[in-house]
Structures are given as structure tokens and as C-alpha cells.
Amino acid sequence: MTEQALVDFRANFAKALNDKQLRRNLTKAMDSLRLKRKAVFADKEALERLRSVGNAIRRRSLSKLPELLEKLEKKCTENGIQVHWAETKAEANQVFLDIIRRHQASRVIKGKSMVSEETHLNHFLEEQGVEVLETDLGEYIIQLDHETPSHIIVPAIHKNRDQIAHLFHEKIPDTPYTEVIEELNAIARKTLRQKFFAGEIGVSGVNFAVAETGTLCLVENEGNGRMCTTVPPVHIAIMGLEKVVEKLEDVPPLLRLLTGSATGQMITTYFNMITSPRKPGEKDGPREVHLVILDNGRSNILADPELRQTLQCIRCGACLNHCPVYTRLGGHAYGYVYPGPIGSILTPQLEGLQNAGTMAFASTLCGACAEVCPVKIPLTDILRLLRNKSYDTQDSPTAVEGHGYKKNVSEDLAWKGWTAMNTHPAFNTLSTRMLGLIGVHLPRVGPLKGWTSVRTAPKFAKKSLHQLAKERGLSDE
Amino acid sequence: MSSARERVFANLHAAMQRGGFKVPETGTPLPLTLSRQERIDRLKTLMENMHTEVYVVKADDWLNVLKELLRQRSLNGLVYGPGTPLAAALEPSWENDLPPLIPYNEEIEQFKDRLFAIDAGITTTRGGIAETGALILWPDAREPRLLSLVPAVHIALLQADTIYNTFAEAMNSERWQEGMPTNALLISGPSKTADIELVLTFGVHGPKELIVLIVD
């Protein structure tokens, strides 16, 4: 599941759709997440007002992005947080390694961070001989099984308790087999406590970074995030550069939207706001706090007025939970770190259309994602825009990498034929009549085969609508 | 070669040149205005829903309630931060049949072994949030951050007068933007997870129990 090799979407989709266990696990989980969100946002008027606030805050932040990032850097530096910039994934990973080496550390404990998945930080550090341990329960589970997250909020959602029971029994020494969820939690708690105790470097993501005060905000339920950012002597946080907000007062509405949309919670167990390393006199907390700010293509996305709305995302995962495609495939089939509707608009822009453009087509355009998005990203509009760009060979300053990769002669011809058929009355009459006569005998090749292999082929009426209308004596006017 | 910072900002400024930014008025969420009693009740209900034990106690009685709660449990110790009004109330009145009172009076590097072995911790709070049900903590030199995280039982003292309607109200009326502490926290219950089959279970990496005494 890495983007090193070109992802074989067709094979992935077929495999996921035929995995009955996966389908059952996902259906149950997604149904539950949708219901919980609905319950916490029962007041429609309040929700719509909150979404408008969230949308405005995110758009305002993006409209001043360079200025806010400079302010964030300045405030963080004043507060004693060391800020590092990375244009690429490799640069970000190198910043981590340099800090780890400087402290001669070998034990890293990590709270959940999707950006670090994006940079493949664990893989990189492990190759350098550094032990990296995921401490969020879901992340811990998939790390034991050498998997990547299948959901941006609930990373092990594709697994059920039996599968996790087997995994713990096999991979954690001296662990009896149990399918009792409380006992599985207790096993993880006991194992990871020792790791929190001994961790030398703590790593976290960032949910919101406040420019006004230089504050890093972290949302979590388990307490592992607080452990990673408080117990070890060094804390390294990593964020995508779009995560900055202007003011502290921008945080409460976004927090409500995030926790409500993600898991249907009024608030998470912990909301952790970090503004500096340990000050003189304070007895705990890291002595060093580092912030790594990653671009990795985001600044290019900012250029296009439509596409930049992608950067409004607060990573709640609601679009995944409501997507009929994600709900049937799960995250792994997409082959990239960010799955579902948000992944399908973000990934092609980060990785290039020629590599990940297929994701923009893995949607029915039903619009559920845009309807639930807490910051009102028009996901379906952007999906369609990316589809268009897949055929658009024209260069422009805001062109997405790999644009026009799908343009081909046969599709061009087919659409030219379609245009002719619908603009020349005589040709139109002829072709609709022909379809009525021979439509059922069309050979099952090309796209027709793909469509009809799992669906009943449409039956063409013997007579076209035009013919029927004419026979009834309706006039053309 | 230019630095990563220069390259990132060059890209950002080029993107800004494209323009087309439309920024709507930010507006405000629907307001919430509750009476003092409603704020206490709402916070209590919401936190109880999240498996917190909440007791509304009188100012002259909270210490007795606390001692009773401790006697009901077999705990090997109660860690606290010396130098606070809470500490001043606890220290002189501690009794032998209670779990020993242990001051968090060294830096974590020296105190870590002991801290990870103590069953319970007690802290003050800065305030509460009625809307979502949460405590506000600003850990400091006297009450360190790990007091409310490492021990399996966290006991928190909350003054009823400091319960705000909303998080926004708390930060605006206290003017947080003028000076944030090293760490500010909201806590809404004992630690929890739903990472296995979305089944909600309490007591993962942080405290397994949260007990809140609202001093009214």
C-alpha cells in the first residue's frame, strides 16, 4: 500500500468488494458514526450557522496564509518552540532524524498524525535504526500488523475484535487470547505504559496552530497524545502548512465542528493546547518543543481559487463516513494515505493526476460528502473539476500536475460522434432508430463490458421518443 | 541552494498572486446563556454521561466528601501539587487511615518512578464549560501537567462560580489571547477509546476514573 508503484485501483477495488468480513466491519462502523454525528448535531439551524462560521474561519486563514505562517513562526519562536520548514516529505523526515540524532535517542513514541503518514516517517526512521512506536490504540493495532490506516480518524476500523485478538496474542509476548474489548484495551494500556515511561522523543500532529499566540492544539480521547507531548524530554510536532488559524477565538467553533463531525462527540476527552516548552520552575513537560511545517504541494493547491478549498479541510473524516464508495471499499483500496472523498480531491493534487487521478473518478458524485463537510468544501465540484483537468492538456500557472493524462483519441472520437449525433437532426434520427434495432446486440467490449459485467444492460426501446411523438402527431414546436 | 523556508514562502507568495480570495464575514455560533444553576447541572450531566463521577458539595464540606471517597477505595497514595490553596487545605487535615499524601515536589526526571506507581492524583481547575461539559486546567509550576494524566484516578476540584457557558466565553472573558500558559487543557472525562469496533471503553492511557467535586 504505498505510492511507490502505480496503484492498481481496479484490482484493489475488486479485492475490497469481495472481502465479506471487511464489508461487514465497515458497514457496521460507518452506520454507527453517521448516527452519532446526526445525534450531536440534532439542531439543524445551529449546525448550519456553525458550518458557516467554520467555513469563514478557514477561508480567512487561507486568504492570509503566508502572513499567518510568519506570525506563527514568530510567536512560537518567542515562546521557545523551534520552528522548521520542509518543502518536501524527505526534508520533513530529515528534520526529525537530525533532532533525534542530536539527542542520541533511539526510542520515539508517537501520537496519531496523518501528516507523518503522508511523509512515511515511521518507515524512514526505522530504516535509520530508530524504534518508532504508535501509541494511539488504533494506530498501535495496525502497526503490529504492518498496515497503514484505513480511516483518518479510526485507523483500524477495517479490523474486528477477533482479528485484533489474534494479532495481540501473536505479536505481544505473554498475551493470552481474548476477544473481550476491555481486556484488549487493558493489554494495550499495560504494554504502552512502559513505552510512555521510557520514551525519549515524543511525536504528535497538530489539529490547529494559532498564529496569534503561537499555540499548538491537539484533540484526542485516549491520553496517549498528552503522554507523548508531556513525558519525553523532547516533543516534535508536525503539521501541514494549511493548519494555521488566525486567532485563538477561531478555535472553539472549529473544535465543535471537528469532534462532532468526526465521532459525534460534543468534545473529546482532552483538548491539549501547547504554547511553550517547560519553563524554569515547572516540573514536567518537554525541555524542547519543535514544530515541523510541511508544504509538500500545498502551496501549489493554494494558487487555484476553486482547488484551494481543498485546504480548508480539518480532517474530521465525516466525508469518508458518508461516502457510499468508501463505505464499501474501506481506505486501503484507494492505495494512498488519504482515502474517501477528501483523499480523492487531495491526493491527485499532491501526487499528480497521472498517478492518482483515478481517485477523482472513484465517486458517484452523490454529494453526501459536501452536504456533511463541516467547513463546506464543495467536494463534488472539485471532483468534477479534477476529472475535467484529467483531459485538459492546456498549460496554465495553476494547472494540476499530470493534467490531460487521460486525453486519448478514441474517447475524443466518441465524444465528437456524440456531439454530432445530438446536433444534426438527421443523424440523430438515424442513430436513435439504429440503437432501437441493434442496441441489444451491441458487443460487450470496452467500457460496455466494464458496465455490464456487474449490471443488467439497459434495453433500448424499439422506437425512439421522437418517433413516438411523431406518430401521436405532436408537432416539433 | 535556498532554504526550505525560502522556497515554501516563494511558492506561497506566487500562489497569493493568483488572487480570487473571497472571505465571508465570520459570524458567531448560536449563543448559549444559562443560569448559574443550569450551568452546574449541564456540566454535571454531560460529564456524568462520559463516566465522570460528579459531586456538588458545599464549601465547608468538600474535604469530608473527598476523604469519604478515598476511604471507599483502596489507593496506595494521593499525589498533589504543594503550594496551592488546595494543598493548604489537605496537608494539615490529613488522617492516617487515608492513602498517604504525596507532594509532586521534584522534576519529572527524578519523580517519574514514583509518579508512575501512584494510584491517584488531585488538582484544582481553572474553570468549567457548561456547553460541552469539560474542565479547564492550566497546569503550572505548582500543579504539574502529569498530575492529571498519569495516576489511574484523577480527582479535580471545581469552583461552581468558574463554570462558563461556552469555551469561547471562557477564553474571551479571561483574555487568554494576551498570554497563554505552557499548557492549557480541557478535560471532559476519564480517558477513553472506541478504536476496536467503535465500542466505547474507558481507561486507556490516561486516568481510568475522573472524580469532580463542584464546590458550590
XYZ file of C-alpha atoms in Angstrom:
693
model
C 0.000 0.000 0.000
C 2.492 2.628 -0.961
C 2.506 5.020 -3.844
C 5.969 3.887 -4.910
C 4.441 1.646 -7.547
C 1.468 2.865 -9.524
C -1.669 1.819 -7.672
C -3.774 -0.826 -9.393
C -7.155 0.624 -8.464
C -9.187 -1.877 -10.441
C -7.608 -4.852 -8.682
C -7.803 -3.131 -5.281
C -11.482 -2.313 -5.719
C -12.355 -5.851 -6.791
C -10.465 -7.311 -3.851
C -12.102 -4.982 -1.323
C -15.595 -5.556 -2.692
C -15.190 -9.310 -2.418
C -13.889 -9.204 1.160
C -17.071 -10.045 3.066
C -15.521 -9.556 6.501
C -14.285 -6.104 5.512
C -17.702 -5.178 4.112
C -19.409 -6.228 7.366
C -16.902 -4.410 9.609
C -17.181 -1.228 7.560
C -20.948 -1.169 7.217
C -21.415 -1.529 10.953
C -18.847 1.131 11.795
C -19.925 3.717 9.231
C -23.621 3.351 10.155
C -22.717 3.990 13.759
C -20.525 7.023 13.046
C -23.201 8.621 10.893
C -25.869 8.155 13.561
C -23.636 9.619 16.268
C -22.888 12.688 14.199
C -26.565 13.180 13.486
C -27.405 12.956 17.177
C -24.831 15.515 18.286
C -25.867 17.966 15.564
C -29.605 17.459 16.094
C -30.289 21.201 15.865
C -30.110 21.898 12.119
C -30.151 25.682 12.439
C -27.312 25.662 14.938
C -25.301 23.303 12.760
C -25.718 25.394 9.593
C -24.674 28.507 11.468
C -21.657 26.713 12.896
C -20.668 25.381 9.451
C -20.805 28.909 8.036
C -18.571 30.109 10.845
C -16.159 27.229 10.232
C -16.099 27.896 6.500
C -15.417 31.619 7.031
C -12.628 30.960 9.524
C -10.862 28.530 7.209
C -11.244 30.789 4.161
C -9.971 33.788 6.100
C -6.972 31.750 7.266
C -6.115 30.696 3.713
C -6.552 34.237 2.404
C -3.673 35.357 4.652
C -1.691 32.150 4.733
C 1.882 33.499 4.280
C 1.255 36.278 6.796
C -0.234 33.880 9.367
C 2.585 31.384 8.952
C 5.143 34.115 9.548
C 3.239 35.226 12.627
C 3.021 31.641 13.875
C 6.739 31.219 13.401
C 7.447 34.475 15.230
C 5.162 33.735 18.183
C 6.352 30.127 18.509
C 9.979 31.248 18.434
C 9.294 33.883 21.105
C 7.648 31.177 23.203
C 10.664 28.892 22.823
C 9.231 26.493 20.236
C 11.755 25.789 17.459
C 10.185 26.046 14.005
C 11.441 24.045 10.994
C 10.258 24.293 7.392
C 10.037 21.437 4.918
C 9.120 21.783 1.270
C 9.132 18.033 0.694
C 8.396 14.846 2.607
C 12.087 13.950 2.586
C 13.038 17.302 4.099
C 10.494 16.858 6.881
C 11.768 13.378 7.703
C 15.346 14.632 7.749
C 14.424 17.312 10.312
C 13.129 14.553 12.600
C 16.229 12.449 12.137
C 18.564 15.371 12.837
C 16.801 16.174 16.113
C 16.714 12.502 17.142
C 20.420 12.065 16.333
C 21.356 15.227 18.209
C 19.757 13.744 21.334
C 21.298 10.345 20.614
C 17.819 8.943 21.029
C 16.524 5.628 19.741
C 13.030 5.372 21.250
C 10.315 7.505 19.669
C 6.704 7.427 20.880
C 4.066 8.800 18.577
C 0.591 10.192 18.841
C -1.648 9.947 15.802
C -0.611 12.153 12.894
C -1.860 11.829 9.328
C 0.859 14.176 8.027
C 3.500 11.800 9.367
C 1.729 9.023 7.432
C 1.924 11.248 4.373
C 5.715 11.559 4.780
C 6.125 7.843 5.694
C 8.038 8.983 8.759
C 7.926 5.639 10.589
C 9.343 3.739 7.660
C 12.086 6.320 7.199
C 13.124 6.366 10.869
C 13.017 2.584 11.202
C 15.401 2.295 8.268
C 17.743 4.543 10.251
C 17.570 2.205 13.225
C 15.173 4.297 15.323
C 12.337 2.495 17.149
C 9.066 4.296 16.419
C 6.023 3.234 18.353
C 2.472 4.290 17.551
C 0.558 4.794 20.798
C -2.988 5.591 19.673
C -4.777 2.265 20.133
C -5.955 2.044 16.535
C -2.551 3.044 15.175
C -0.864 0.590 17.555
C -3.049 -2.230 16.234
C -2.261 -1.575 12.589
C 1.423 -1.022 13.296
C 1.563 -4.507 14.865
C 0.123 -5.874 11.614
C 2.393 -3.709 9.377
C -0.602 -1.939 7.881
C -1.436 1.681 7.124
C -4.550 3.461 8.474
C -7.724 2.642 6.573
C -9.545 5.676 8.001
C -8.126 9.048 9.013
C -9.901 9.071 12.397
C -10.413 5.382 13.249
C -7.362 3.797 11.617
C -8.114 0.153 12.483
C -11.788 0.287 11.607
C -11.358 -2.453 8.987
C -10.497 -4.976 11.707
C -12.909 -6.647 14.109
C -12.244 -7.890 17.628
C -11.401 -11.463 16.576
C -8.731 -10.234 14.216
C -7.288 -7.931 16.896
C -7.424 -10.721 19.497
C -5.331 -12.976 17.255
C -2.927 -10.145 16.498
C -2.302 -9.275 20.168
C -1.925 -12.934 21.089
C 0.642 -13.498 18.349
C 2.582 -10.245 18.433
C 2.676 -9.139 22.090
C 4.751 -11.511 24.264
C 2.927 -13.415 27.035
C -0.505 -12.294 25.930
C -3.385 -14.740 26.383
C -6.026 -14.872 23.637
C -9.079 -12.755 24.454
C -11.874 -11.248 22.400
C -13.144 -9.094 25.266
C -12.652 -5.497 24.164
C -11.997 -4.205 27.703
C -9.267 -6.814 28.095
C -7.718 -5.918 24.738
C -7.642 -2.288 25.880
C -6.035 -3.297 29.165
C -3.321 -5.212 27.299
C -2.535 -2.141 25.206
C -2.561 0.105 28.281
C -0.112 -2.127 30.143
C 2.237 -2.563 27.178
C 2.287 1.097 26.232
C 2.654 2.457 29.776
C 6.225 1.144 29.820
C 6.844 2.823 26.482
C 5.494 6.184 27.664
C 7.726 5.850 30.709
C 10.841 5.189 28.640
C 10.170 7.276 25.523
C 12.953 9.701 24.616
C 11.238 11.669 21.863
C 7.508 12.342 21.621
C 5.920 12.986 18.217
C 2.485 14.436 17.525
C 0.463 16.043 14.789
C -1.355 19.366 15.118
C -5.104 19.924 14.735
C -4.951 23.719 14.774
C -1.991 26.074 15.115
C -2.901 29.537 16.383
C -0.859 32.348 14.805
C -1.960 34.955 17.344
C -0.440 33.147 20.335
C 1.851 30.514 18.818
C -0.244 27.689 20.267
C -0.435 24.100 19.008
C -3.807 22.418 19.606
C -4.295 18.677 19.841
C -7.570 16.784 20.002
C -7.709 13.287 21.499
C -9.556 10.832 23.737
C -7.032 8.291 24.934
C -4.420 10.396 26.720
C -1.632 8.968 24.573
C -1.275 12.341 22.853
C -0.774 14.067 26.194
C 1.697 11.352 27.207
C 3.753 11.815 24.029
C 3.766 15.600 24.381
C 4.475 15.711 28.123
C 6.585 12.779 29.378
C 9.593 12.667 26.989
C 12.193 15.457 27.225
C 11.690 16.363 23.552
C 8.443 16.908 21.637
C 8.346 17.219 17.846
C 5.033 18.282 16.292
C 4.398 18.126 12.548
C 1.695 19.964 10.620
C 0.675 20.686 7.054
C 1.066 24.410 6.440
C -2.679 24.862 5.948
C -3.431 24.030 9.604
C -2.813 27.562 10.859
C -5.704 29.742 12.079
C -5.530 33.448 12.760
C -6.874 33.912 16.264
C -7.432 31.971 19.443
C -11.159 32.724 19.208
C -11.211 30.820 15.893
C -10.542 27.620 17.813
C -13.793 26.895 19.735
C -16.097 26.736 16.664
C -13.622 24.568 14.749
C -13.224 22.279 17.747
C -17.006 21.776 17.987
C -17.203 21.063 14.268
C -14.252 18.677 14.346
C -15.284 16.476 17.273
C -18.962 16.486 16.296
C -18.311 15.625 12.667
C -15.612 13.051 13.356
C -17.130 10.895 16.072
C -20.338 12.599 17.161
C -18.802 13.926 20.359
C -19.601 17.298 21.934
C -15.948 17.406 22.853
C -13.126 14.903 23.103
C -11.759 13.740 26.446
C -8.745 16.001 26.056
C -8.113 19.234 24.242
C -4.423 19.937 24.671
C -3.062 23.428 23.932
C 0.728 23.699 23.910
C 2.396 27.107 23.802
C 5.933 26.533 25.053
C 8.444 24.010 26.329
C 8.937 23.557 30.078
C 9.627 26.918 31.728
C 12.071 27.387 34.618
C 10.414 26.190 37.807
C 7.953 23.904 36.021
C 8.425 20.262 36.951
C 7.393 18.421 33.813
C 6.803 18.826 30.108
C 9.442 18.586 27.360
C 12.506 20.811 27.602
C 12.460 21.186 23.828
C 9.456 21.601 21.549
C 9.908 21.571 17.776
C 7.351 22.365 15.109
C 7.850 20.998 11.589
C 5.753 22.824 8.982
C 5.324 20.819 5.779
C 4.373 22.106 2.343
C 4.517 19.003 0.086
C 2.487 20.580 -2.706
C 0.028 22.517 -0.568
C 1.292 25.923 -1.685
C 0.558 24.930 -5.302
C -3.000 23.965 -4.368
C -3.415 27.440 -2.874
C -2.957 29.038 -6.298
C -6.274 27.947 -7.835
C -9.370 29.704 -6.441
C -11.509 26.551 -6.765
C -8.977 23.903 -5.824
C -7.657 25.821 -2.818
C -10.880 24.985 -0.977
C -9.285 21.546 -0.517
C -7.034 23.206 2.065
C -9.996 24.227 4.239
C -10.170 20.616 5.458
C -9.905 19.992 9.211
C -9.527 16.184 8.763
C -12.698 15.085 10.547
C -13.382 12.134 8.254
C -17.140 12.825 8.001
C -16.919 12.664 4.202
C -15.480 9.141 4.463
C -18.245 8.006 6.806
C -20.957 9.296 4.475
C -19.436 8.142 1.197
C -21.131 5.146 -0.451
C -17.867 4.290 -2.180
C -15.631 4.496 0.905
C -18.191 2.577 2.967
C -17.905 -0.350 0.540
C -14.174 -0.248 -0.118
C -12.512 0.938 3.073
C -9.386 3.023 2.947
C -6.746 0.583 1.749
C -8.230 0.098 -1.721
C -7.528 3.732 -2.563
C -3.835 2.903 -2.230
C -2.854 6.274 -0.775
C -2.694 7.740 2.723
C -5.857 9.866 2.476
C -8.865 7.836 1.285
C -12.507 8.694 0.687
C -13.791 11.947 -0.813
C -11.179 14.201 0.807
C -8.440 11.802 -0.269
C -9.880 11.758 -3.764
C -9.557 15.535 -4.116
C -6.342 15.980 -2.127
C -4.217 13.078 -3.348
C -4.394 13.753 -7.108
C -3.255 17.305 -6.365
C -0.384 16.187 -4.110
C 0.761 13.207 -6.172
C -0.200 14.348 -9.664
C -3.212 13.363 -11.753
C -1.170 10.919 -13.805
C -0.517 8.889 -10.634
C -3.601 9.312 -8.506
C -6.138 10.853 -10.897
C -8.232 7.670 -10.850
C -9.264 8.586 -7.308
C -11.250 11.541 -8.639
C -13.330 9.007 -10.577
C -13.942 6.786 -7.524
C -17.084 8.680 -6.649
C -20.741 8.557 -7.618
C -20.987 12.353 -7.197
C -23.943 11.745 -4.894
C -22.998 14.856 -2.921
C -23.254 13.413 0.601
C -19.670 14.465 1.348
C -20.255 18.117 0.503
C -23.509 18.077 2.468
C -21.818 16.985 5.704
C -18.472 18.745 5.346
C -18.139 20.938 8.466
C -16.236 23.643 6.586
C -18.353 23.386 3.426
C -15.746 22.176 0.957
C -17.623 21.653 -2.349
C -16.141 18.176 -2.731
C -18.228 17.107 -5.708
C -17.439 20.304 -7.617
C -13.740 19.722 -7.040
C -14.030 16.057 -8.045
C -15.613 17.138 -11.326
C -13.025 19.838 -11.827
C -10.231 17.286 -11.406
C -11.965 14.945 -13.840
C -12.063 17.761 -16.385
C -8.441 18.577 -15.756
C -7.564 14.949 -16.425
C -8.493 15.657 -20.071
C -7.306 19.249 -20.227
C -3.938 19.451 -21.957
C -3.680 23.237 -21.743
C -0.920 24.607 -19.551
C -1.700 27.348 -17.082
C 0.012 28.735 -13.969
C -2.441 26.874 -11.746
C -2.501 23.618 -13.712
C -2.508 20.435 -11.655
C 0.464 18.158 -12.252
C -0.385 15.436 -14.734
C -3.339 17.328 -16.264
C -4.525 15.948 -19.580
C -3.195 12.476 -18.786
C -6.461 10.842 -19.787
C -6.848 12.558 -23.133
C -6.971 9.926 -25.879
C -8.069 9.573 -29.478
C -10.849 7.041 -29.043
C -12.636 8.991 -26.322
C -12.209 12.180 -28.368
C -13.788 10.452 -31.331
C -16.597 9.030 -29.248
C -17.478 12.457 -27.878
C -17.206 14.041 -31.325
C -19.656 11.409 -32.536
C -21.922 12.120 -29.575
C -21.826 15.838 -30.341
C -22.649 15.234 -33.997
C -25.452 12.862 -33.089
C -27.081 15.451 -30.865
C -26.619 18.480 -33.081
C -27.621 17.132 -36.517
C -31.327 16.156 -36.635
C -30.965 13.670 -39.461
C -28.039 11.908 -37.844
C -29.911 11.910 -34.560
C -32.975 10.259 -36.066
C -30.874 7.675 -37.787
C -28.812 6.764 -34.732
C -31.691 6.529 -32.263
C -33.540 4.331 -34.751
C -30.479 2.139 -35.180
C -29.997 1.793 -31.412
C -33.581 0.669 -31.060
C -32.984 -2.048 -33.629
C -29.480 -3.264 -32.828
C -28.909 -1.884 -29.299
C -29.459 -5.246 -27.642
C -26.826 -6.817 -29.848
C -24.033 -4.350 -29.113
C -20.823 -6.284 -28.478
C -19.709 -6.371 -24.832
C -16.359 -4.688 -25.288
C -14.513 -1.707 -23.834
C -16.465 0.407 -21.369
C -19.638 -1.510 -22.180
C -18.092 -4.674 -20.822
C -16.995 -2.941 -17.650
C -20.507 -1.658 -17.109
C -22.465 -4.770 -17.958
C -20.244 -7.296 -16.154
C -21.937 -6.373 -12.874
C -25.147 -4.738 -14.121
C -28.023 -5.548 -16.397
C -27.525 -3.847 -19.727
C -30.151 -1.206 -20.487
C -32.777 -2.252 -23.027
C -33.337 0.244 -25.796
C -36.939 0.886 -26.759
C -37.844 -0.260 -30.270
C -38.965 3.224 -31.117
C -37.289 6.441 -30.105
C -39.086 9.237 -28.259
C -39.002 11.274 -31.448
C -40.748 8.531 -33.402
C -43.419 8.054 -30.738
C -44.077 11.776 -30.599
C -44.349 11.989 -34.354
C -46.762 9.058 -34.508
C -49.011 10.782 -31.989
C -48.993 13.826 -34.192
C -47.149 16.108 -31.782
C -45.531 18.987 -33.548
C -41.823 19.769 -33.319
C -42.622 23.146 -31.789
C 20.602 26.448 -2.719
C 17.890 28.405 -0.978
C 16.490 27.198 2.317
C 13.271 25.183 2.577
C 11.709 28.194 4.253
C 12.548 30.484 1.328
C 11.238 28.011 -1.215
C 7.989 27.458 0.686
C 7.353 31.177 1.042
C 8.247 31.821 -2.607
C 5.611 29.248 -3.597
C 3.070 30.704 -1.185
C 3.566 34.253 -2.402
C 3.283 33.111 -6.025
C 0.010 31.393 -5.155
C -1.308 34.510 -3.411
C -0.651 36.491 -6.611
C -3.393 34.461 -8.311
C -5.905 36.239 -6.071
C -9.587 35.384 -6.096
C -9.854 35.061 -2.321
C -13.377 35.623 -1.118
C -13.746 35.837 2.630
C -17.250 35.886 4.109
C -17.994 37.539 7.467
C -17.061 35.092 10.219
C -20.275 35.442 12.228
C -20.861 33.654 15.504
C -22.342 30.311 16.545
C -25.766 30.343 18.233
C -25.235 31.809 21.711
C -25.809 29.834 24.902
C -26.874 31.675 28.037
C -27.630 29.581 31.078
C -28.228 30.494 34.709
C -25.617 29.581 37.314
C -27.628 26.529 38.394
C -28.223 25.442 34.794
C -24.514 25.665 34.104
C -23.732 23.436 37.092
C -26.449 20.965 36.097
C -25.461 20.810 32.457
C -21.777 20.319 33.178
C -22.631 17.608 35.729
C -24.965 15.743 33.358
C -22.651 15.870 30.357
C -19.599 14.821 32.321
C -21.534 12.012 34.006
C -22.571 10.802 30.554
C -18.843 10.461 29.898
C -18.403 8.290 33.012
C -17.166 11.070 35.308
C -18.237 10.951 38.962
C -19.510 14.425 39.806
C -20.453 15.653 43.291
C -21.840 19.083 44.059
C -20.558 19.907 47.535
C -20.659 22.816 49.997
C -17.536 24.889 50.567
C -17.231 23.680 54.166
C -17.857 20.058 53.287
C -15.758 19.173 50.223
C -12.843 17.898 52.291
C -15.096 15.447 54.144
C -16.625 14.232 50.884
C -13.156 13.774 49.424
C -11.966 11.781 52.433
C -15.043 9.586 52.284
C -14.473 8.871 48.578
C -10.860 7.960 49.293
C -11.822 5.659 52.162
C -14.173 3.750 49.837
C -11.266 2.924 47.525
C -8.057 1.129 48.279
C -5.478 3.520 46.885
C -1.746 3.443 47.569
C -1.369 7.208 47.587
C -2.682 10.594 46.511
C -0.243 12.863 44.688
C -0.828 16.625 44.759
C 0.937 19.885 43.957
C 2.309 21.693 47.004
C 1.819 25.424 47.426
C -1.791 25.782 46.258
C -4.831 26.626 48.418
C -5.874 23.015 47.822
C -2.588 21.810 49.309
C -3.035 24.180 52.249
C -6.391 22.556 52.964
C -5.197 18.969 52.545
C -1.879 18.993 54.406
C -2.924 19.953 57.952
C -6.050 17.803 57.992
C -4.734 14.523 56.602
C -5.561 11.433 58.583
C -3.730 8.161 58.997
C -6.474 5.943 57.590
C -6.323 7.809 54.256
C -3.985 6.999 51.363
C -0.704 8.808 52.036
C -0.489 12.325 50.646
C 2.493 12.614 48.291
C 3.762 16.020 47.127
C 4.875 16.386 43.468
C 7.909 18.397 44.542
C 10.702 17.286 42.189
C 11.229 17.494 38.472
C 9.822 14.611 36.441
C 13.319 13.221 35.762
C 13.629 12.468 39.488
C 9.964 11.885 40.250
C 8.993 9.650 37.298
C 9.423 6.259 39.019
C 7.238 7.313 41.927
C 4.636 9.135 39.836
C 4.015 6.143 37.578
C 3.414 3.997 40.690
C 0.872 6.217 42.496
C -2.819 5.336 42.151
C -4.431 8.777 42.402
C -3.768 12.454 41.756
C -5.671 15.591 42.798
C -5.707 19.010 41.128
C -7.505 22.306 41.192
C -9.119 23.587 37.997
C -9.278 26.995 36.392
C -12.908 26.645 35.432
C -15.515 24.618 33.605
C -17.503 24.692 30.352
C -21.228 24.002 30.579
C -21.971 23.728 26.857
C -19.870 20.634 26.227
C -19.167 19.522 29.789
C -15.459 19.993 30.427
C -12.929 21.182 32.979
C -10.358 23.851 32.190
C -6.875 23.264 33.605
C -3.810 25.444 33.350
C -1.106 23.275 34.895
C 1.794 25.304 36.318
C 4.942 25.093 38.426
C 2.931 24.110 41.492
C 0.497 21.711 39.804
C 2.433 19.944 37.018
C 0.872 18.602 33.826
C 1.225 14.901 34.590
C -0.783 15.116 37.840
C -3.981 14.885 35.844
C -2.696 12.239 33.425
C -0.502 9.519 34.890
C -2.332 8.300 38.043
C -5.264 5.962 37.331
C -7.642 8.141 39.349
C -7.832 11.906 38.800
C -9.728 13.986 41.328
C -10.466 17.603 40.386
C -11.847 20.435 42.447
C -14.053 22.884 40.521
C -15.459 26.135 41.888
C -19.074 26.495 40.723
C -18.569 30.212 40.084
C -15.972 29.496 37.422
C -18.243 27.456 35.147
C -18.706 29.357 31.878
C -21.425 28.869 29.306
C -19.006 28.118 26.473
C -15.311 27.618 25.734
C -15.381 30.860 23.713
C -16.803 32.750 26.680
C -14.075 31.392 28.969
C -11.205 32.405 26.700
C -12.666 35.777 25.771
C -13.586 36.917 29.263
C -10.247 35.798 30.684
C -8.402 37.282 27.687
C -6.395 34.141 27.018
C -5.007 35.629 23.802
C -2.902 38.031 25.883
C -0.844 35.246 27.400
C -1.217 31.530 27.010
C 0.354 29.214 29.584
C 2.848 26.462 28.708
C -0.088 24.067 28.552
C -3.833 24.653 28.712
C -6.176 21.687 28.876
C -9.817 20.815 28.560
C -10.791 17.507 30.180
C -14.265 16.029 29.744
C -13.941 12.608 31.373
C -11.647 9.674 32.057
C -9.532 8.626 29.081
C -11.432 6.561 26.538
C -11.229 4.866 23.169
C -13.529 3.380 20.572
C -10.785 2.123 18.301
C -11.925 -1.514 18.441
C -15.252 -1.933 16.621
C -16.257 1.546 17.847
C -17.060 0.055 21.256
C -16.583 2.820 23.810
C -14.353 1.759 26.691
C -12.904 3.891 29.443
C -9.416 3.957 30.893
C -6.931 3.613 28.082
C -3.710 5.548 28.518
C -4.826 8.330 30.839
C -6.893 8.054 34.044
C -9.451 5.262 34.326
C -11.557 7.344 36.701
C -12.287 11.055 36.908
C -13.938 12.429 40.046
C -15.072 16.060 40.074
C -16.055 17.923 43.230
C -18.019 21.046 42.304
C -17.736 23.425 45.229
C -20.982 25.387 45.346
